[in-house]
Short mmCIF file of C-alpha atoms in Angstrom, two decimals:
data_model
loop_
_atom_site.label_atom_id
_atom_site.label_comp_id
_atom_site.label_asym_id
_atom_site.label_seq_id
_atom_site.Cartn_x
_atom_site.Cartn_y
_atom_site.Cartn_z
CA MET A 1 0.93 37.86 -38.93
CA ASP A 2 -1.27 35.65 -41.08
CA GLY A 3 -1.26 32.73 -38.62
CA THR A 4 -1.00 30.01 -41.24
CA MET A 5 1.61 28.15 -39.16
CA SER A 6 0.72 29.37 -35.68
CA ALA A 7 1.64 27.07 -32.81
CA LYS A 8 4.77 25.95 -34.70
CA VAL A 9 8.29 26.64 -33.38
CA ALA A 10 11.49 26.88 -35.42
CA VAL A 11 15.11 26.70 -34.30
CA ILE A 12 17.28 28.79 -36.63
CA THR A 13 21.04 29.10 -36.32
CA GLY A 14 22.57 32.43 -37.24
CA ALA A 15 19.24 34.21 -36.87
CA GLY A 16 20.70 37.59 -35.96
CA ARG A 17 21.64 38.65 -39.49
CA GLY A 18 21.47 37.89 -43.18
CA LEU A 19 19.60 34.83 -44.38
CA GLY A 20 18.85 33.57 -40.87
CA ARG A 21 17.28 36.87 -39.88
CA SER A 22 15.14 36.91 -43.01
CA ALA A 23 14.02 33.29 -42.48
CA ALA A 24 13.08 34.08 -38.88
CA LEU A 25 11.03 37.11 -39.89
CA LYS A 26 9.31 35.36 -42.80
CA LEU A 27 8.33 32.46 -40.56
CA ALA A 28 7.18 34.80 -37.78
CA GLN A 29 4.92 36.56 -40.29
CA GLN A 30 3.16 33.20 -40.62
CA GLY A 31 2.81 32.75 -36.89
CA VAL A 32 5.87 30.59 -36.17
CA GLY A 33 7.64 31.07 -32.85
CA ILE A 34 11.41 31.40 -33.11
CA ILE A 35 14.37 30.11 -31.14
CA GLY A 36 17.31 31.78 -32.84
CA THR A 37 21.02 31.67 -32.23
CA TRP A 38 23.70 34.31 -32.37
CA ASN A 39 27.46 34.17 -31.95
CA SER A 40 29.10 37.59 -32.11
CA ASP A 41 26.38 40.28 -32.00
CA ALA A 42 23.90 40.03 -29.13
CA ALA A 43 22.44 43.46 -29.89
CA ALA A 44 21.56 42.48 -33.45
CA ALA A 45 19.92 39.29 -32.19
CA GLU A 46 17.85 41.21 -29.68
CA ALA A 47 16.77 43.62 -32.41
CA VAL A 48 15.54 40.69 -34.49
CA ALA A 49 13.72 39.31 -31.45
CA GLY A 50 11.96 42.65 -31.11
CA GLU A 51 10.87 42.54 -34.76
CA ILE A 52 9.52 39.01 -34.30
CA GLU A 53 7.58 40.01 -31.22
CA GLU A 54 6.02 42.87 -33.19
CA PHE A 55 4.39 40.17 -35.34
CA GLY A 56 2.82 38.76 -32.19
CA CYS A 57 5.17 35.77 -31.99
CA LYS A 58 7.33 34.62 -29.15
CA CYS A 59 11.10 34.53 -29.56
CA ALA A 60 14.14 33.37 -27.61
CA MET A 61 17.69 34.18 -28.73
CA LEU A 62 20.47 31.87 -27.49
CA GLU A 63 24.21 32.18 -27.85
CA LEU A 64 25.85 29.42 -29.90
CA ASP A 65 29.15 28.93 -31.70
CA VAL A 66 28.39 26.19 -34.24
CA ALA A 67 32.13 25.51 -34.58
CA ARG A 68 32.19 24.12 -31.02
CA SER A 69 30.36 20.82 -31.19
CA GLU A 70 31.37 20.02 -27.61
CA THR A 71 28.85 22.65 -26.45
CA PHE A 72 25.85 21.18 -28.28
CA GLY A 73 24.65 19.08 -25.37
CA ALA A 74 24.44 22.14 -23.13
CA PHE A 75 22.83 24.08 -25.96
CA ALA A 76 20.15 21.40 -26.34
CA ASP A 77 19.40 21.85 -22.63
CA GLU A 78 19.00 25.60 -23.21
CA VAL A 79 16.63 24.93 -26.11
CA CYS A 80 14.53 22.71 -23.83
CA LYS A 81 14.38 25.46 -21.22
CA ALA A 82 13.37 28.02 -23.84
CA LEU A 83 10.66 25.71 -25.15
CA GLU A 84 9.20 25.23 -21.70
CA GLN A 85 9.49 28.83 -20.54
CA SER A 86 8.56 30.70 -23.72
CA PHE A 87 6.36 28.25 -25.60
CA ASP A 88 4.98 25.91 -22.94
CA ARG A 89 5.97 22.81 -24.88
CA THR A 90 8.72 20.21 -24.96
CA ASN A 91 9.53 19.99 -28.65
CA PHE A 92 9.89 22.10 -31.79
CA ASP A 93 8.82 21.69 -35.40
CA PHE A 94 11.51 23.11 -37.69
CA LEU A 95 15.31 23.21 -37.69
CA VAL A 96 17.17 25.54 -40.06
CA ASN A 97 20.93 24.91 -40.13
CA ASN A 98 21.97 28.29 -41.48
CA ALA A 99 24.91 29.71 -39.53
CA GLY A 100 28.11 30.01 -41.50
CA ILE A 101 31.07 32.06 -42.64
CA GLY A 102 32.76 32.69 -45.96
CA ILE A 103 36.48 32.19 -46.53
CA HIS A 104 37.82 33.16 -49.95
CA ALA A 105 41.15 31.49 -50.71
CA ALA A 106 42.61 29.89 -53.80
CA PHE A 107 43.02 26.12 -53.56
CA ALA A 108 46.83 26.45 -53.54
CA ASP A 109 46.71 28.99 -50.70
CA THR A 110 44.08 27.40 -48.43
CA THR A 111 45.56 26.56 -45.04
CA PRO A 112 44.71 23.58 -42.84
CA GLU A 113 43.41 26.05 -40.26
CA GLN A 114 40.99 27.59 -42.76
CA PHE A 115 39.89 24.15 -43.94
CA ASP A 116 39.28 22.95 -40.39
CA GLN A 117 37.31 26.09 -39.56
CA LEU A 118 35.04 25.52 -42.54
CA VAL A 119 34.61 21.84 -41.65
CA ASN A 120 33.66 22.68 -38.08
CA ILE A 121 31.15 25.37 -38.99
CA HIS A 122 29.59 24.10 -42.20
CA LEU A 123 29.68 20.31 -41.94
CA LYS A 124 30.55 19.03 -38.48
CA GLY A 125 28.35 21.70 -36.91
CA PRO A 126 25.10 20.85 -38.72
CA PHE A 127 25.81 17.11 -38.38
CA PHE A 128 26.21 17.07 -34.62
CA LEU A 129 23.84 19.93 -33.82
CA THR A 130 21.06 18.07 -35.63
CA GLN A 131 22.03 14.95 -33.72
CA ALA A 132 21.87 16.81 -30.39
CA LEU A 133 18.49 18.42 -31.15
CA LEU A 134 16.85 15.43 -32.82
CA PRO A 135 15.23 14.08 -29.63
CA PHE A 136 13.32 17.36 -29.35
CA LEU A 137 12.26 17.66 -32.99
CA HIS A 138 8.59 16.85 -33.38
CA GLU A 139 7.75 13.78 -35.43
CA GLU A 140 6.59 15.00 -38.84
CA GLY A 141 8.88 18.00 -38.38
CA SER A 142 11.19 19.45 -41.01
CA ILE A 143 14.87 20.31 -41.41
CA VAL A 144 16.33 22.74 -43.93
CA ASN A 145 20.10 22.80 -44.39
CA VAL A 146 21.62 25.82 -46.10
CA SER A 147 23.95 24.81 -48.93
CA SER A 148 25.20 27.00 -51.80
CA GLY A 149 24.93 27.53 -55.51
CA LEU A 150 28.68 26.96 -55.50
CA THR A 151 28.07 23.21 -55.42
CA ARG A 152 26.72 23.48 -58.99
CA PHE A 153 28.90 26.21 -60.49
CA ALA A 154 32.53 26.98 -59.69
CA LEU A 155 34.16 30.30 -58.88
CA PRO A 156 37.87 30.51 -58.02
CA GLY A 157 38.61 30.82 -54.32
CA TYR A 158 35.75 28.74 -52.95
CA ALA A 159 37.03 25.17 -53.29
CA ALA A 160 37.05 24.44 -49.55
CA TYR A 161 33.78 26.24 -48.83
CA ALA A 162 31.97 24.54 -51.70
CA ALA A 163 33.34 21.14 -50.67
CA MET A 164 31.72 21.57 -47.25
CA LYS A 165 28.42 22.54 -48.83
CA GLY A 166 28.63 19.50 -51.09
CA GLY A 167 28.96 17.46 -47.92
CA VAL A 168 25.87 19.19 -46.52
CA GLU A 169 23.88 18.12 -49.57
CA VAL A 170 24.95 14.49 -49.17
CA LEU A 171 24.15 14.67 -45.45
CA THR A 172 20.72 16.06 -46.35
CA ARG A 173 19.88 12.99 -48.41
CA TYR A 174 21.07 10.58 -45.72
CA LEU A 175 19.10 12.39 -43.03
CA ALA A 176 16.02 12.28 -45.24
CA LYS A 177 16.46 8.53 -45.61
CA GLU A 178 17.07 7.80 -41.94
CA LEU A 179 14.50 10.24 -40.51
CA GLY A 180 11.79 9.56 -43.08
CA PRO A 181 10.25 6.74 -41.01
CA HIS A 182 9.52 9.37 -38.35
CA GLY A 183 7.77 11.60 -40.85
CA ILE A 184 10.62 14.14 -40.78
CA THR A 185 11.46 15.85 -44.08
CA VAL A 186 14.99 17.07 -44.79
CA ASN A 187 15.90 19.35 -47.68
CA ALA A 188 18.74 21.67 -48.66
CA ILE A 189 18.41 25.18 -50.02
CA ALA A 190 21.24 26.42 -52.24
CA PRO A 191 21.34 30.24 -52.49
CA GLY A 192 23.13 32.05 -55.25
CA ALA A 193 25.03 35.28 -54.61
CA ILE A 194 23.13 37.35 -52.03
CA GLU A 195 23.60 40.91 -50.77
CA THR A 196 24.64 40.21 -47.16
CA ASP A 197 27.77 40.67 -45.06
CA PHE A 198 28.86 37.14 -46.08
CA GLY A 199 32.49 37.07 -47.22
CA GLY A 200 33.00 40.61 -46.00
CA GLY A 201 29.96 41.87 -47.90
CA VAL A 202 31.69 41.60 -51.28
CA VAL A 203 28.50 40.96 -53.29
CA ARG A 204 26.68 43.78 -51.52
CA ASP A 205 29.45 46.37 -51.38
CA ASN A 206 31.65 45.76 -54.44
CA GLN A 207 29.87 47.29 -57.44
CA GLU A 208 31.97 45.38 -59.95
CA VAL A 209 31.13 42.04 -58.32
CA ASN A 210 27.49 43.02 -58.00
CA GLU A 211 27.24 43.87 -61.69
CA PHE A 212 29.07 40.66 -62.69
CA VAL A 213 26.57 38.57 -60.74
CA ALA A 214 23.57 40.46 -62.13
CA GLN A 215 24.81 40.04 -65.70
CA ASN A 216 25.13 36.30 -65.18
CA THR A 217 21.74 35.82 -63.54
CA ALA A 218 18.63 35.10 -65.59
CA LEU A 219 16.48 37.50 -63.55
CA GLY A 220 19.05 40.25 -63.99
CA ARG A 221 19.89 41.17 -60.41
CA VAL A 222 21.70 40.00 -57.30
CA GLY A 223 19.69 38.11 -54.70
CA LEU A 224 18.43 39.69 -51.50
CA PRO A 225 18.11 38.04 -48.07
CA ASP A 226 14.32 37.99 -48.34
CA ASP A 227 14.58 35.96 -51.54
CA ILE A 228 16.07 33.17 -49.43
CA GLY A 229 14.09 33.75 -46.25
CA GLY A 230 10.86 33.51 -48.20
CA ALA A 231 12.00 30.32 -49.92
CA ILE A 232 12.91 28.71 -46.59
CA ALA A 233 9.49 29.59 -45.18
CA ALA A 234 7.87 28.08 -48.28
CA MET A 235 9.91 24.89 -47.94
CA LEU A 236 8.66 24.52 -44.36
CA SER A 237 5.01 25.08 -45.21
CA ASP A 238 2.41 22.34 -44.86
CA GLY A 239 2.05 22.29 -48.63
CA ASN A 240 5.59 20.90 -48.98
CA ARG A 241 5.20 17.85 -46.75
CA TRP A 242 5.82 15.47 -49.68
CA MET A 243 9.17 17.05 -50.58
CA THR A 244 12.25 15.53 -49.00
CA ALA A 245 15.90 14.75 -49.88
CA GLN A 246 15.91 17.63 -52.37
CA ARG A 247 18.40 20.35 -53.22
CA VAL A 248 16.47 23.51 -54.07
CA GLU A 249 18.58 26.18 -55.73
CA VAL A 250 17.35 29.74 -55.23
CA SER A 251 19.68 31.84 -57.33
CA GLY A 252 17.50 33.71 -59.79
CA GLY A 253 18.96 31.52 -62.53
CA MET A 254 22.64 32.22 -61.86
CA PHE A 255 25.01 30.81 -64.50
CA ILE A 256 22.38 28.89 -66.46
#
């Protein structure tokens, strides 16, 4: 732990795996305490908590289904309890809206149920979770919303998913405008294709897909979770306090 952001606390959704796990670990390496969420794998979340504690940071892992906005009030209460019990404070500094799923379906085949699921998780969830947690976000804090490279380039089968992420980017700018008077910065990070279990792990596990992405990326490889976790940590650093309302693509130069 280098301690450059010690005494800070971050709330990260989907911190038990993938990009959320990497962001939590990268921030913990800089001294940031973590309140992470998990939905389906408590054991994985506890393993991440153990890794964070090895860096000398405190960590609390809370269960949350970001598709169920009706639970956000109770979740905010749990965050307050975790802040008091684990960190001896009443507010936190960073919010990373990361949790999500991937649904691959052609536009003509996308069902209302799939569309609604994506809305609830990727757009309604960040909107109302941020609203519920805002009273506990420290003035001059920061929010990072996870978007996608798919808002810039198009690949068949992701129309609904990309539409939600486009909404996240618009929401990011409006939050930056409305929360700016409180000194709160709000930015979006847009990852390219990353080797995670997202979408069934297709980028990670399908060699043909992996090679296709690498061949169409300026840096010649597929992204790794730490490429994004490190970028999120950098966006939340004190040196980025003048950056807000921005979409930062971290794709290694995919499809340029």
